[in-house]
Structures are given as structure tokens and as C-alpha cells.
Tab-separated table of C-alpha atoms and ligand atoms in Angstrom:
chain	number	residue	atom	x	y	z
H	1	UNK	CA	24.027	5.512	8.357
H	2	UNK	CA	20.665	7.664	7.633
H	3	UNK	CA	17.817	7.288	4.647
H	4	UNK	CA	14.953	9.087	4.312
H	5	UNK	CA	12.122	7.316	3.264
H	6	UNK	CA	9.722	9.564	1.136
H	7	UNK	CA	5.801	8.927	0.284
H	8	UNK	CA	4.220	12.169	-1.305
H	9	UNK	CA	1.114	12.146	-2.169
H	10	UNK	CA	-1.243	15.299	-3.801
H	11	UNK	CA	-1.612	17.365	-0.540
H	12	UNK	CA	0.557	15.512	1.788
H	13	UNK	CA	4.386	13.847	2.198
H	14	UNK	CA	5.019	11.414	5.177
H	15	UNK	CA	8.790	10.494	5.957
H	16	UNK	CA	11.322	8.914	7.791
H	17	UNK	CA	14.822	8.785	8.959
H	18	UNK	CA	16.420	5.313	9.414
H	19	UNK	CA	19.724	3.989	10.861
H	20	UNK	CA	20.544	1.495	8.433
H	21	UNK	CA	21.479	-1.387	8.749
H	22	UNK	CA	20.192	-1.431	12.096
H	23	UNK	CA	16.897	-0.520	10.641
H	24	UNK	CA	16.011	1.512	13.936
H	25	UNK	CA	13.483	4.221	12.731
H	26	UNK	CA	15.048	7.394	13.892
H	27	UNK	CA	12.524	9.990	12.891
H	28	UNK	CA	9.082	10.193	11.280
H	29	UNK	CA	6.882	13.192	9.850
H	30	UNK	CA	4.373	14.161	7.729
H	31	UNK	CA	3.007	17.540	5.909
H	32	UNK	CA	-0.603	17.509	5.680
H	33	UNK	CA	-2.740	20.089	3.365
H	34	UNK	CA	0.200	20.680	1.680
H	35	UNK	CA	0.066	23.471	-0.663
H	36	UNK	CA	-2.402	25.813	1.900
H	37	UNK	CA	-1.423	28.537	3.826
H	38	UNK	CA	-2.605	26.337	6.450
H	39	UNK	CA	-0.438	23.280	6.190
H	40	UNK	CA	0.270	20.927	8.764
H	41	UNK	CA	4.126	20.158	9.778
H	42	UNK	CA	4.600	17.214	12.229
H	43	UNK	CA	7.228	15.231	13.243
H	44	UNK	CA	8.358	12.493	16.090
H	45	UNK	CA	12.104	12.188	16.973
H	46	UNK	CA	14.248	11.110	20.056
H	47	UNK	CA	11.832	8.706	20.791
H	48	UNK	CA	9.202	10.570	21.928
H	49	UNK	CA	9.574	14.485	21.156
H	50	UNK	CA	7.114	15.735	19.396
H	51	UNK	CA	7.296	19.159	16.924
H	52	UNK	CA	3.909	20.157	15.586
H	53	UNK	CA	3.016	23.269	13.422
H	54	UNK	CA	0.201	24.871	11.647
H	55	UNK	CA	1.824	27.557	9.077
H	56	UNK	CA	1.996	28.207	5.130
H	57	UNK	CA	3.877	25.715	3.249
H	58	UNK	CA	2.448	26.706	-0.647
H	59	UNK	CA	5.110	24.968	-2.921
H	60	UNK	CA	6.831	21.033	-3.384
H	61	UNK	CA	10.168	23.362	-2.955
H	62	UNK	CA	8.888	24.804	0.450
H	63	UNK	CA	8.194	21.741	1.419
H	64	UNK	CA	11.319	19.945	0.517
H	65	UNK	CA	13.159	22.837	2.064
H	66	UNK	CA	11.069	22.824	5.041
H	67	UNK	CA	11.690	19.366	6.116
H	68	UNK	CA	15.342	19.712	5.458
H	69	UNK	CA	15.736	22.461	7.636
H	70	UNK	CA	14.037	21.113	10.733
H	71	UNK	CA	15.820	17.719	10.333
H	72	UNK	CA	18.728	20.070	11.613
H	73	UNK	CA	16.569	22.457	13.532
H	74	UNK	CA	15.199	19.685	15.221
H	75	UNK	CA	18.615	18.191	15.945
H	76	UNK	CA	17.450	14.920	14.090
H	77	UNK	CA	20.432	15.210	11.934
H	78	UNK	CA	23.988	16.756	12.625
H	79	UNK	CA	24.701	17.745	9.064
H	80	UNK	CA	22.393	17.351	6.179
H	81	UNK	CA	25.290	15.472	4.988
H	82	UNK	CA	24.784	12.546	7.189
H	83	UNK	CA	21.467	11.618	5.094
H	84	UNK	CA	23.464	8.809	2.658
H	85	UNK	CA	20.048	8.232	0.499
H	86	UNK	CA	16.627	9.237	-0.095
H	87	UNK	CA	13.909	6.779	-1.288
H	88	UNK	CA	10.828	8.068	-2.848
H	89	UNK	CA	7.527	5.634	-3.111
H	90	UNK	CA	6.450	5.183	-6.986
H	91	UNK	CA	2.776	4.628	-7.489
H	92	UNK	CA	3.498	3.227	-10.879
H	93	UNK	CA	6.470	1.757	-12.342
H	94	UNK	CA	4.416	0.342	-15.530
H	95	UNK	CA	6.042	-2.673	-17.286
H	96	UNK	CA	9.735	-0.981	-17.291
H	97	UNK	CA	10.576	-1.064	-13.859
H	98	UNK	CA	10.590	-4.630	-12.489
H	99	UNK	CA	12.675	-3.639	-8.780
H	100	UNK	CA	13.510	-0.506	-6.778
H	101	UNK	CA	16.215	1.547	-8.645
H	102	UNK	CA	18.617	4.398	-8.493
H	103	UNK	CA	17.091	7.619	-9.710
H	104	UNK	CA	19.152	9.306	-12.764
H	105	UNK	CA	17.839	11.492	-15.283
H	106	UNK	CA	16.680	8.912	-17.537
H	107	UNK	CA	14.615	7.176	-15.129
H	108	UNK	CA	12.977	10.414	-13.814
H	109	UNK	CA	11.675	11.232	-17.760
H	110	UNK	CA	10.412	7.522	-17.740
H	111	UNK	CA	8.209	7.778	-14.413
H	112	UNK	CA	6.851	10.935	-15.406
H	113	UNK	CA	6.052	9.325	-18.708
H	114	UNK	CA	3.617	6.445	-16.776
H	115	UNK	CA	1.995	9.392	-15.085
H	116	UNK	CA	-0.993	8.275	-17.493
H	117	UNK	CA	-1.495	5.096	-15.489
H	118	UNK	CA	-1.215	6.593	-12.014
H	119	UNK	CA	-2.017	10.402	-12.478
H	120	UNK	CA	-2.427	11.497	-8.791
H	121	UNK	CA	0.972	10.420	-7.850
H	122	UNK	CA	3.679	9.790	-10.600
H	123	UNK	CA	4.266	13.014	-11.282
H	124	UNK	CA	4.375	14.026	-8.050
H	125	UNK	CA	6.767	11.810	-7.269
H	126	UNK	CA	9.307	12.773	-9.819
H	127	UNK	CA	8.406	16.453	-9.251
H	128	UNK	CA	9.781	15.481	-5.211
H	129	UNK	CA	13.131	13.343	-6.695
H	130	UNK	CA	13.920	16.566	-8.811
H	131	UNK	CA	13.571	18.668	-5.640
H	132	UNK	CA	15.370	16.899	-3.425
H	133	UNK	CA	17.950	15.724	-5.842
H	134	UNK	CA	18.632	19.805	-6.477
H	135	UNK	CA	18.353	20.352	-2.676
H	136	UNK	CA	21.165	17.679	-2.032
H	137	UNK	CA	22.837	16.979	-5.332
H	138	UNK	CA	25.150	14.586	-3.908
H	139	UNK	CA	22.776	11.880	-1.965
H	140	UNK	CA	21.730	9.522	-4.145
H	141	UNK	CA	17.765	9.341	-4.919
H	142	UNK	CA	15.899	5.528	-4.997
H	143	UNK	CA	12.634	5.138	-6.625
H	144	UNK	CA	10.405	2.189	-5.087
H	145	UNK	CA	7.464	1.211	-7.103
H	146	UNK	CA	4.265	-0.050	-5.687
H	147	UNK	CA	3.727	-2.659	-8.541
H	148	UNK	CA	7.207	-3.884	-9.390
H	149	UNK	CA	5.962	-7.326	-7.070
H	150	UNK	CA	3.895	-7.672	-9.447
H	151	UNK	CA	6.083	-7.850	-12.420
H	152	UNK	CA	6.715	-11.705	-12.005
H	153	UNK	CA	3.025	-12.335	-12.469
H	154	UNK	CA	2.445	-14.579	-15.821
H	155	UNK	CA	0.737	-13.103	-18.976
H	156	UNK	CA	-2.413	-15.717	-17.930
H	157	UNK	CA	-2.702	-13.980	-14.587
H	158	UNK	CA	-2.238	-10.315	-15.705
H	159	UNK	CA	-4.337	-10.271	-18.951
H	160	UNK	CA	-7.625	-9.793	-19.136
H	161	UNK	CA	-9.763	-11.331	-21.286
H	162	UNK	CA	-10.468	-9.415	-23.682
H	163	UNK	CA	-8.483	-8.555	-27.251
H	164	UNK	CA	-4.894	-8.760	-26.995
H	165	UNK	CA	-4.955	-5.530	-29.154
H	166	UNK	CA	-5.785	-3.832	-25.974
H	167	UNK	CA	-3.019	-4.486	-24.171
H	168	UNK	CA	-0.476	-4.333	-27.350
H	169	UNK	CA	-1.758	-0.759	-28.082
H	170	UNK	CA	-2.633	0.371	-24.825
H	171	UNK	CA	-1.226	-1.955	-22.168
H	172	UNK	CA	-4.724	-2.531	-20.522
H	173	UNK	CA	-3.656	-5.537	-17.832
H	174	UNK	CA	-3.591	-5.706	-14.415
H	175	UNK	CA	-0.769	-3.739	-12.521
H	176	UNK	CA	-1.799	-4.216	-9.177
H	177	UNK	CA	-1.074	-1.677	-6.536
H	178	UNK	CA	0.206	-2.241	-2.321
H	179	UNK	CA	2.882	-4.174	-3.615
H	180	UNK	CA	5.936	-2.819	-1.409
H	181	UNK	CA	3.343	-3.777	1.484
H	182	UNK	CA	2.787	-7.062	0.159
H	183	UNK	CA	6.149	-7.695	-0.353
H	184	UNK	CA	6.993	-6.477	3.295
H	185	UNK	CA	5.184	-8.824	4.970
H	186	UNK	CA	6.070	-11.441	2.600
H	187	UNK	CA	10.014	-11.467	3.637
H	188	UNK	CA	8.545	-11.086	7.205
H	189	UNK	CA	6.429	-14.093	7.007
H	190	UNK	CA	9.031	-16.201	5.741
H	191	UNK	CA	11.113	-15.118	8.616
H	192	UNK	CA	8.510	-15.822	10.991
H	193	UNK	CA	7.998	-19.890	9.483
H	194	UNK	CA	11.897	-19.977	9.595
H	195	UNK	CA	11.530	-20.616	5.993
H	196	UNK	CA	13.467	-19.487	2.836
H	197	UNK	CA	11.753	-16.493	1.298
H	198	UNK	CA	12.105	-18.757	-2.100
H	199	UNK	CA	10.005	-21.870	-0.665
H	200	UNK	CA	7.069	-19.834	1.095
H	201	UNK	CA	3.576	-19.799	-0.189
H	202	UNK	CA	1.428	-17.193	0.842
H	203	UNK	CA	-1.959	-15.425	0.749
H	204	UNK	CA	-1.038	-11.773	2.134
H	205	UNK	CA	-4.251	-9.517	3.022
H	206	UNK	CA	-3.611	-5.970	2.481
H	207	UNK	CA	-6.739	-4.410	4.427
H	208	UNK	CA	-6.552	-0.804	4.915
H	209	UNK	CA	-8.708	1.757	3.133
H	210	UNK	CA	-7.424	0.279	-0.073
H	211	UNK	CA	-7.103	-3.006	-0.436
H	212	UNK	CA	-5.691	-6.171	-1.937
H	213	UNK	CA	-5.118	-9.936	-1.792
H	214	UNK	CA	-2.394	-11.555	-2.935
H	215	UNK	CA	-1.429	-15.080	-4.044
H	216	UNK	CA	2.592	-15.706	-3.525
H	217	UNK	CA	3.882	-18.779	-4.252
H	218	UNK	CA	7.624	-19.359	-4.010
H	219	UNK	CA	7.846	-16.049	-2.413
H	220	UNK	CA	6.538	-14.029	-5.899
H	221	UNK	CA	3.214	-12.954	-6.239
H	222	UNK	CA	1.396	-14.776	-9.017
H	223	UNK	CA	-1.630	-12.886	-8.944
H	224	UNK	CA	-2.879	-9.926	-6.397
H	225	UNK	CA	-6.886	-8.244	-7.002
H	226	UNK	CA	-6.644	-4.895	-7.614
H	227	UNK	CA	-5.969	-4.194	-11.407
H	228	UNK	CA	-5.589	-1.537	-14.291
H	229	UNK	CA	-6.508	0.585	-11.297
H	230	UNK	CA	-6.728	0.228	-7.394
H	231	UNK	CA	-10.408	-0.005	-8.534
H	232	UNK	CA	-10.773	-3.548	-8.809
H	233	UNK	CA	-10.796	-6.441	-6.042
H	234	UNK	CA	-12.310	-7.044	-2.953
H	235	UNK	CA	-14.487	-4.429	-1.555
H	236	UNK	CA	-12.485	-1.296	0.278
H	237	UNK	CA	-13.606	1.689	2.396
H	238	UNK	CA	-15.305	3.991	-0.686
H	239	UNK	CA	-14.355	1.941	-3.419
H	240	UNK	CA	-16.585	-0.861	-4.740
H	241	UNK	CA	-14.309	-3.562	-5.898
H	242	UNK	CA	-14.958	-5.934	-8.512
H	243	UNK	CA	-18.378	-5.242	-10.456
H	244	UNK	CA	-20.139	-6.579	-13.655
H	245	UNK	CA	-19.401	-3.206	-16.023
H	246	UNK	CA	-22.487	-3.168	-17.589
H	247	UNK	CA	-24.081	-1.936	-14.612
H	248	UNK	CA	-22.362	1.578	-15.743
H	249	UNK	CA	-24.010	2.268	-18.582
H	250	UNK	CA	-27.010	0.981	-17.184
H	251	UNK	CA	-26.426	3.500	-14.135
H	252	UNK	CA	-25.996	6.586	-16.642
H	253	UNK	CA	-29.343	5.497	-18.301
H	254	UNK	CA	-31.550	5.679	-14.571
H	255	UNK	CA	-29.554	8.236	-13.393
H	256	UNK	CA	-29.051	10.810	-16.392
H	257	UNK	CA	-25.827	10.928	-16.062
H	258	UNK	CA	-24.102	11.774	-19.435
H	259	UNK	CA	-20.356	11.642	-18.009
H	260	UNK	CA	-19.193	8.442	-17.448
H	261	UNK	CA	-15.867	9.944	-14.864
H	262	UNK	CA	-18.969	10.689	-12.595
H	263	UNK	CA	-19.637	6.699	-12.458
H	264	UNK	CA	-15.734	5.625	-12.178
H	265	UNK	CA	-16.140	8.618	-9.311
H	266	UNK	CA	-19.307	7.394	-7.525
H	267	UNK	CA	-17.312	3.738	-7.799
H	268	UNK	CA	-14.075	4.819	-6.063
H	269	UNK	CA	-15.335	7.566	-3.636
H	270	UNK	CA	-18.974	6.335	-2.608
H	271	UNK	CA	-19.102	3.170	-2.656
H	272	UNK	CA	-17.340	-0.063	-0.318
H	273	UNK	CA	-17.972	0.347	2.905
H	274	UNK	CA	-19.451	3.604	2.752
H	275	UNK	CA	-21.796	3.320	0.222
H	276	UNK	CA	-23.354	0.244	1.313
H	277	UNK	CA	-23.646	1.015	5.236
H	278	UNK	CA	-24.567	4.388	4.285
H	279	UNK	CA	-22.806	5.497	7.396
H	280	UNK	CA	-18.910	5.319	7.238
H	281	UNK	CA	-16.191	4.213	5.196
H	282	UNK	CA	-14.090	3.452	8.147
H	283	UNK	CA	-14.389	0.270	9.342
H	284	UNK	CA	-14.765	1.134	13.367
H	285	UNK	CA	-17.715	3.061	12.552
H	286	UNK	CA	-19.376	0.226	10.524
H	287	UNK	CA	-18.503	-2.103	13.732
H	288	UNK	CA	-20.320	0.027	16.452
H	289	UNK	CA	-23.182	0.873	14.049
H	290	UNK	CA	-23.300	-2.855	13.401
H	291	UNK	CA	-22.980	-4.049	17.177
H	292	UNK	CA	-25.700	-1.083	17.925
H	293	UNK	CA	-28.473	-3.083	15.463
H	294	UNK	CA	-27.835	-1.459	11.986
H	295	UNK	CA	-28.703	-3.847	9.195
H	296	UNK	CA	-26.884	-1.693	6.720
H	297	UNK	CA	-23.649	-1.726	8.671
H	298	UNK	CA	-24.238	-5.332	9.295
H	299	UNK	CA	-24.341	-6.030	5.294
H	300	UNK	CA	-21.326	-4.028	5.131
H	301	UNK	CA	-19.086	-6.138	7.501
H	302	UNK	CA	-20.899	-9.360	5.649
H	303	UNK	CA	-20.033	-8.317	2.242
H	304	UNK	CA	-16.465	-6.964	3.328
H	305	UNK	CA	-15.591	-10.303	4.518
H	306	UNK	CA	-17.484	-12.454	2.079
H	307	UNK	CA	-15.375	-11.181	-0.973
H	308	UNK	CA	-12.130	-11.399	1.056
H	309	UNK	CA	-12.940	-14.947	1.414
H	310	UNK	CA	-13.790	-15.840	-2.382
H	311	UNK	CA	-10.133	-14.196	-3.373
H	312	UNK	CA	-8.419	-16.452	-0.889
H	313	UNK	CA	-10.488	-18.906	-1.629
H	314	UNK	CA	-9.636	-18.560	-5.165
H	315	UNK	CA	-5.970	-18.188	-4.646
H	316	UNK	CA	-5.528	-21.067	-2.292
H	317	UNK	CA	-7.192	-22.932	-5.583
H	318	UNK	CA	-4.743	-20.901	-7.820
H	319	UNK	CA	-1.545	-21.817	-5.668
H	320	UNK	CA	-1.699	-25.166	-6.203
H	321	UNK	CA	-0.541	-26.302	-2.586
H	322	UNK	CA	-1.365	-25.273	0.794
H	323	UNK	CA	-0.623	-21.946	1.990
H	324	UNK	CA	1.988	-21.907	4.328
H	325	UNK	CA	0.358	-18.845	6.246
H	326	UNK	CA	-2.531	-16.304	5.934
H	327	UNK	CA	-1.093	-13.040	6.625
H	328	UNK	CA	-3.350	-9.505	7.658
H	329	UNK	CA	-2.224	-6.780	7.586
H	330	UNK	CA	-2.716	-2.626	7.511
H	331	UNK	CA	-5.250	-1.001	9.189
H	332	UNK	CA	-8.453	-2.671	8.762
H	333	UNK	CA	-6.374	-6.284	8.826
H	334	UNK	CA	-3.758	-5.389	11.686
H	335	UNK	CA	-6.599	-3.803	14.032
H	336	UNK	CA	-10.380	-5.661	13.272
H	337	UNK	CA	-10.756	-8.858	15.193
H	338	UNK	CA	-14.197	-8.901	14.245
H	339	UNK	CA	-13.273	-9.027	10.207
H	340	UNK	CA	-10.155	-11.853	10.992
H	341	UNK	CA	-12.667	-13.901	12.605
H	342	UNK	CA	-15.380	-13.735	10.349
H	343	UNK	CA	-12.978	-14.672	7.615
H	344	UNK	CA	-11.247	-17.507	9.042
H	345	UNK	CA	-14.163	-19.271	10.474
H	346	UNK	CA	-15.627	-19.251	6.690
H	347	UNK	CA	-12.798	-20.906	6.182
H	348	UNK	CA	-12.780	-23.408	8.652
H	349	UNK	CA	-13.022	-26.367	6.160
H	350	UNK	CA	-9.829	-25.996	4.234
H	351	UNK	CA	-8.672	-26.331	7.944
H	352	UNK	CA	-8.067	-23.048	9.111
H	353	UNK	CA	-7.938	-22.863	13.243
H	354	UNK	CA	-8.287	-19.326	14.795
H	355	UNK	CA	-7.228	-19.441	17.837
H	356	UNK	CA	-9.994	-16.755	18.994
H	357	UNK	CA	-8.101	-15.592	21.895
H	358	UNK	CA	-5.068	-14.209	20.302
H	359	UNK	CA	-7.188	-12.588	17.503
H	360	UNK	CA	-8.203	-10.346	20.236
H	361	UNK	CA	-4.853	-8.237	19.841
H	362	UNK	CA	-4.407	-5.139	17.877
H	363	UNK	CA	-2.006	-3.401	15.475
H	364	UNK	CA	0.978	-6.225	16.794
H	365	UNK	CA	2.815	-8.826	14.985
H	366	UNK	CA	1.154	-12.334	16.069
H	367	UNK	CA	0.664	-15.925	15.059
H	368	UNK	CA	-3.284	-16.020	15.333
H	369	UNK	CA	-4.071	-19.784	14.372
H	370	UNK	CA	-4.095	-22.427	17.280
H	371	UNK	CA	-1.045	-24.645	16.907
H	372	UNK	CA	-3.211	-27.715	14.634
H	373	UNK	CA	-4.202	-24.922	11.912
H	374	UNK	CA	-3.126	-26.455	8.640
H	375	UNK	CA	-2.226	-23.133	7.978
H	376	UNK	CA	-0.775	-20.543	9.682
H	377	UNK	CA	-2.431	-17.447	10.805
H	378	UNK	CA	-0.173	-13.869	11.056
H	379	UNK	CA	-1.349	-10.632	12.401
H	380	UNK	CA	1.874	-8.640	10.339
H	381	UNK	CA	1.863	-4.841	10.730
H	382	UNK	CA	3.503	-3.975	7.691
H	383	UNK	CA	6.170	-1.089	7.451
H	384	UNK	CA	6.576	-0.084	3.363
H	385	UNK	CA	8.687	2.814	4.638
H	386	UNK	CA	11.152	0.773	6.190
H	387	UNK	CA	10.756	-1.212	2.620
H	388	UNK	CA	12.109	1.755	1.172
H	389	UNK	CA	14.648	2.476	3.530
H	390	UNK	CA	16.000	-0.807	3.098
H	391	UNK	CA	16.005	-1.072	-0.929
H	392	UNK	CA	17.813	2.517	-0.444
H	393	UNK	CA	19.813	1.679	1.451
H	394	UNK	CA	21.330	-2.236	-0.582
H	395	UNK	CA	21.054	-0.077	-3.772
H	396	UNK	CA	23.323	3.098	-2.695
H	397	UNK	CA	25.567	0.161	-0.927
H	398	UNK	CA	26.189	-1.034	-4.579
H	399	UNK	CA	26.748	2.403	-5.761
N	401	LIG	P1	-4.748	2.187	6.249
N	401	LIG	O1	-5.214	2.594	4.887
N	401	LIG	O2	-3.905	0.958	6.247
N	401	LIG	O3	-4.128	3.323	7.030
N	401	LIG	O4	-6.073	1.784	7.059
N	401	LIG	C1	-7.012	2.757	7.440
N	401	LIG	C2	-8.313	2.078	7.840
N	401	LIG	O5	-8.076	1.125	8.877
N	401	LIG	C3	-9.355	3.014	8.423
N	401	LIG	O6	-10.120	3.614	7.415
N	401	LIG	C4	-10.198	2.093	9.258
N	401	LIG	O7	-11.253	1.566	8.471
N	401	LIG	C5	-9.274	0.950	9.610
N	401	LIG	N1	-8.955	0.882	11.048
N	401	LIG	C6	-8.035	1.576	11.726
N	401	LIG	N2	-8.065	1.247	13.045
N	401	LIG	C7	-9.052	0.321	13.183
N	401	LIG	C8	-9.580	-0.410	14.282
N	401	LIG	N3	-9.111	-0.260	15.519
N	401	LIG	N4	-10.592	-1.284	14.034
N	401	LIG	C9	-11.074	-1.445	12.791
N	401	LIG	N5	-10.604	-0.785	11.719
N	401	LIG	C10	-9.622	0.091	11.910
């Protein structure tokens, strides 16, 4: 039985076809520079056939239509027909949604209505269900939000501390964000320590260009970094993580700047990795700039790990009992040996055994710790799109 697993984004939309239950990923794609007369229209199938085009593709419709069309074209798919769901990626499901659910009218008005607190992607999200759902009336649509792992978090973990009239008037608390990733590699980790998902206790490291920590005890996150935004949290490839806030103002004042979007914008695009090395904000150019003698990129890789270790230091604290594992994952954490290492020697004293060897693999799914770790250490690639596929495919089962 084929899903589609959709993630749309601004200017781009990455899917893929899966054979559920088997969960054998049948076809993958992506539109880039959507929305240009010079888009980008990709796609892997069979295995190993590639289909690659540079052409027009101005409009969401076009798009839609597009992809639907060479999942036939292609031969990817007999009959359109054979697609049994489609499930879309939801940047924000607020405090309403608490799991992945089946799109209907109702819940389309409602995610464009939380567009405030994700305005890149929300809307473009629903605009997509509302396509495809007119392109293919019949297969049923799944939204799967990015934050609904976070809704078991307690009010003492998600509140910040400030007024409570804040959050009852606005709902300023933390939302959190990566959370179909975190969740991912939180079912595989408990599959990996042959444990029930219900009696695992985790720290999961979501290290890509964004990223996140998160604490999971009992298999639910009780806390994760980032917050009202992705903004917050350990430090990422241009954003700055976690900063005192009265170094904005102070900012405006030295630099003249009367617009205070032009901080939040200098904090999210120039800053992390970037901004401190001065050189990249991806992390294989801050290694070989490092390993070549700059002090900059140096700093960079010091501070990138040094603020991943005081979140898991904190949320080991926060847990309350061991961790059963340490999991990495996404780019940065799947592929950087050098970052893995850096952060598990600092925390050789709560007992933590890297097993430097293994860490030397990339991007594969590997127990990292040497075998008298008192916690477990996971390389986990994670997959949110076969998340989706899979939350499509249990909720049109119950259909
Ligand atoms: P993601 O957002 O999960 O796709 O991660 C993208 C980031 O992963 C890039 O910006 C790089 O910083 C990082 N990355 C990818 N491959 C490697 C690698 N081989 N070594 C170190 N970092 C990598």
C-alpha cells in the first residue's frame, strides 16, 4: 500500500512514496526554487533511476500537479489511485494538536489559524493539503506536527518565567520544534536497548543546521531547547541559541539600529556557527578551517560542543535517573566524529565510554559507547518522512 510523505517548505517540497507496512521507501523527490521559472524537479525511484529537470514550475498547483503526473510518468505509480494517503509535515500544531491527525476542513482552518507562531510554513502547509486534497479528493490527507512531542511537557518545563499573563493572553511558552525527529529516533532507540518505548530514558541530539536536545523520560519528552521559536537552545549553523536579551537593545544602541526584526534577523541568519568562525555555517567547513590553524573556527567547534554538553548535562540532572542512551542524530550529529567525541569525552565523568573507533563511522545507525559505558551511545540517522508515512498510514488504517 503507497503514502506520500509531504514536507513543503517556502521555495521547496521534498517527498516520498512508501510501501506500507513494509516501510520500504519506494520513491523520493524534491522541487527546489519553487515558484521560479527556473525550478528544480528531482526524483529517485526503482532503486537507483534518477529523473532530474530544470524548467518553470510558478504555482503550489503546478507543483502539486507536477509531481502527480510524473509519479505516473515515471512509472512510480500504476494509477494515481494506488496512493492510499498523503501526510503533510506541520511546523506548528500550537497547543490544539497533541498527535498526527486526519486532515478535514476544520482542522485545515485551525493550522492556518497558528500560522502566527510558525509563519514560513503553516500556511504553506495547509495551502499544499488543500491542493492535493482537490487534486485527489478521495485519499485521505494526515497532518504531522513538529511539536505535538512536545505536548506532554509539564507547565514547569514549558513556561517561562515570566508573568503568567503572557502566556494566558498570548501563549508565550516554549513549543519546541524537530519533534517528529526526536520522536523517530526515540521509538528507534528503544528498539535498539530491546526496551519498551514506555520505560526508556533518553537524551536525543538533534544536530543538523537547526538544532535541539531533548530530555525523554518514559519515552515522552519532558523538556527539549529550542522554544517560542527554533531560536533558542544550543548553538546551530546561523542561529545563536540561547542569549541574555538585553544584549538586543544594547546592540540597537552601538549599532543604530532602530528595527529590532534586524536583531532577531542578525540572531537567526548570522550568527552560530557562522557568525562566530566568520567562515561557514556548515560544520565541514568549520572542521577543515579548524584542522588548517583557524582560531575562529576552532572557537566555533569549542562553543558548538560546550553548550551541547551543558543541555545534556542539565537534562541528565532534570531526568532524574540515568539515561539509558545518548542518541545523535541529523546531519551535523549522524556525520561529525569530531563534535561526538568532543562531547562525550566532556562527559567522561558521569561515565560516558566512547568507544573512539566506532565514532569514526558516518551517516549509519551504530552503538558508539564501548560495552562498560554507563550509558549507551547511538549514532541514529533519523527518517521524519518515514515518521509521516507511518502515522499516515495507522491513522487512514483506522479510517
Ligand atoms: P541537516 O539540517 O540535518 O540536513 O544537517 C545539515 C548540516 O549537517 C550541514 O549544514 C552541515 O553542517 C552538517 N553536515 C553534513 N555532512 C557533514 C559531515 N560529513 N561532517 C560534518 N557536518 C556535516
Amino acid at each position: 500500500m503507497l503514502f506520500m510523505s509531504v514536507n513543503a517548505g517556502s521555495s521547496s517540497l521534498k517527498w516520498q512514496i512508501y510501501d506500507m507496512p513494509q516501510e520500504k521507501q519506494v520513491a523520493k523527490g524534491m522541487i527546489d526554487r519553487l515558484g521560479t521559472k527556473d525550478a528544480v524537479f528531482s526524483a529517485t525511484y526503482n532503486g537507483q533511476e534518477h529523473f532530474k529537470k530544470t524548467e518553470a514550475i510558478l504555482t503550489k498547483e503546478a507543483a502539486a500537479t507536477l509531481i502527480l503526473t510524473r509519479l505516473k510518468n515515471l512509472k512510480i505509480v500504476k494509477h494515481l489511485e494506488d496512493i492510499k494517503g498523503i501526510g503533510h509535515r506541520v511546523v506548528s500544531g500550537g497547543e490544539i494538536f497533541h498527535e498526527s491527525t486526519l486532515v478535514d476542513d476544520q482542522v485545515l482552518l485551525k493550522i492556518e489559524n497558528l500560522a502566527e507562531l510558525a509563519p514560513l510554513h503553516n500556511r504553506v502547509e495547509a495551502y499544499f493539503m488543500n491542493v492535493f486534497q482537490k487534486l485527489l479528493p478521495e485519499v485521505p490527507q494526515v497532518a504531522v506536527f513538529d511539536n505535538s512531542f512536545f505536548s506532554h511537557l509539564s507547565p514547569a518545563n514549558y513556561l517561562y518565567p515570566i508573568d503568567k499573563k503572557y502566556y494566558d493572553n498570548y501563549g508565550i511558552r516554549k513549543y519546541g520544534a524537530h519533534g517528529t525527529s526526536h520522536r523517530y529516533v526515540t521509538q528507534r532507540a528503544a528498539e535498539l536497548l530491546q526496551k519498551p518505548q514506555a520505560q526508556t530514558n533518553l537524551i536525543t541530539l538533534h544536530l543538523g543546521s537547526g538544532a535541539s536536545i531533548s530530555a525523554i523520560k518514559n519515552g515522552q519528552a519532558i523538556d527539549t531547547s529550542m522554544g517560542f521559536t527554533p531560536l533558542a537552545g544550543i548553538m546551530m549553523g546561523t542561529r545563536s541559541g540561547d542569549v541574555d536579551p538585553s544584549i538586543i537593545p544594547y546592540m540597537m544602541e552601538k549599532e543604530q539600529i532602530k528595527d529590532v526584526k534586524e536583531i532577531i534577523r542578525v540572531l537567526n541568519k548570522e550568527s552560530g556557527l557562522l557568525g562566530v568562525s566568520g567562515i561557514s555555517n556548515d560544520k565541514r567547513d568549520i572542521d577543515d578551517a579548524a584542522a588548517a590553524g583557524d582560531q575562529r573556527a576552532q572557537l566555533a567547534q569549542q562553543m558548538f560542543a560546550n553548550r551541547i554538553v551543558k543541555y545534556v548535562g542539565s537534562y541528565w540532572a532534570l531526568l532524574g535517573v540515568q539515561p539509558d542512551a545518548l542518541v545523535f542524530t541529523a546531519g551535523i550529529g549522524e556525520n561529525d566524529a569530531l563534535v561526538r567525541a568532543d562531547v562525550c569525552h566532556a562527559l567522561r565523568h558521569l561515565g560516558v565510554q566512547l568507544d573512539d573507533q566506532a565514532n569514526q563511522v558516518r551517516g549509519q545507525e551504530r552503538l558508539i559507547s564501548q560495552p562498560d559505558s554507563a550509558v549507551k551511545v547511538y549514532i541514529i540517522p533519523t527518517n521524519e518522512e518515514l515518521m509521516i508515512a507511518r502515522d499516515t498510514y495507522q491513522l487512514t488504517q483506522k479510517h
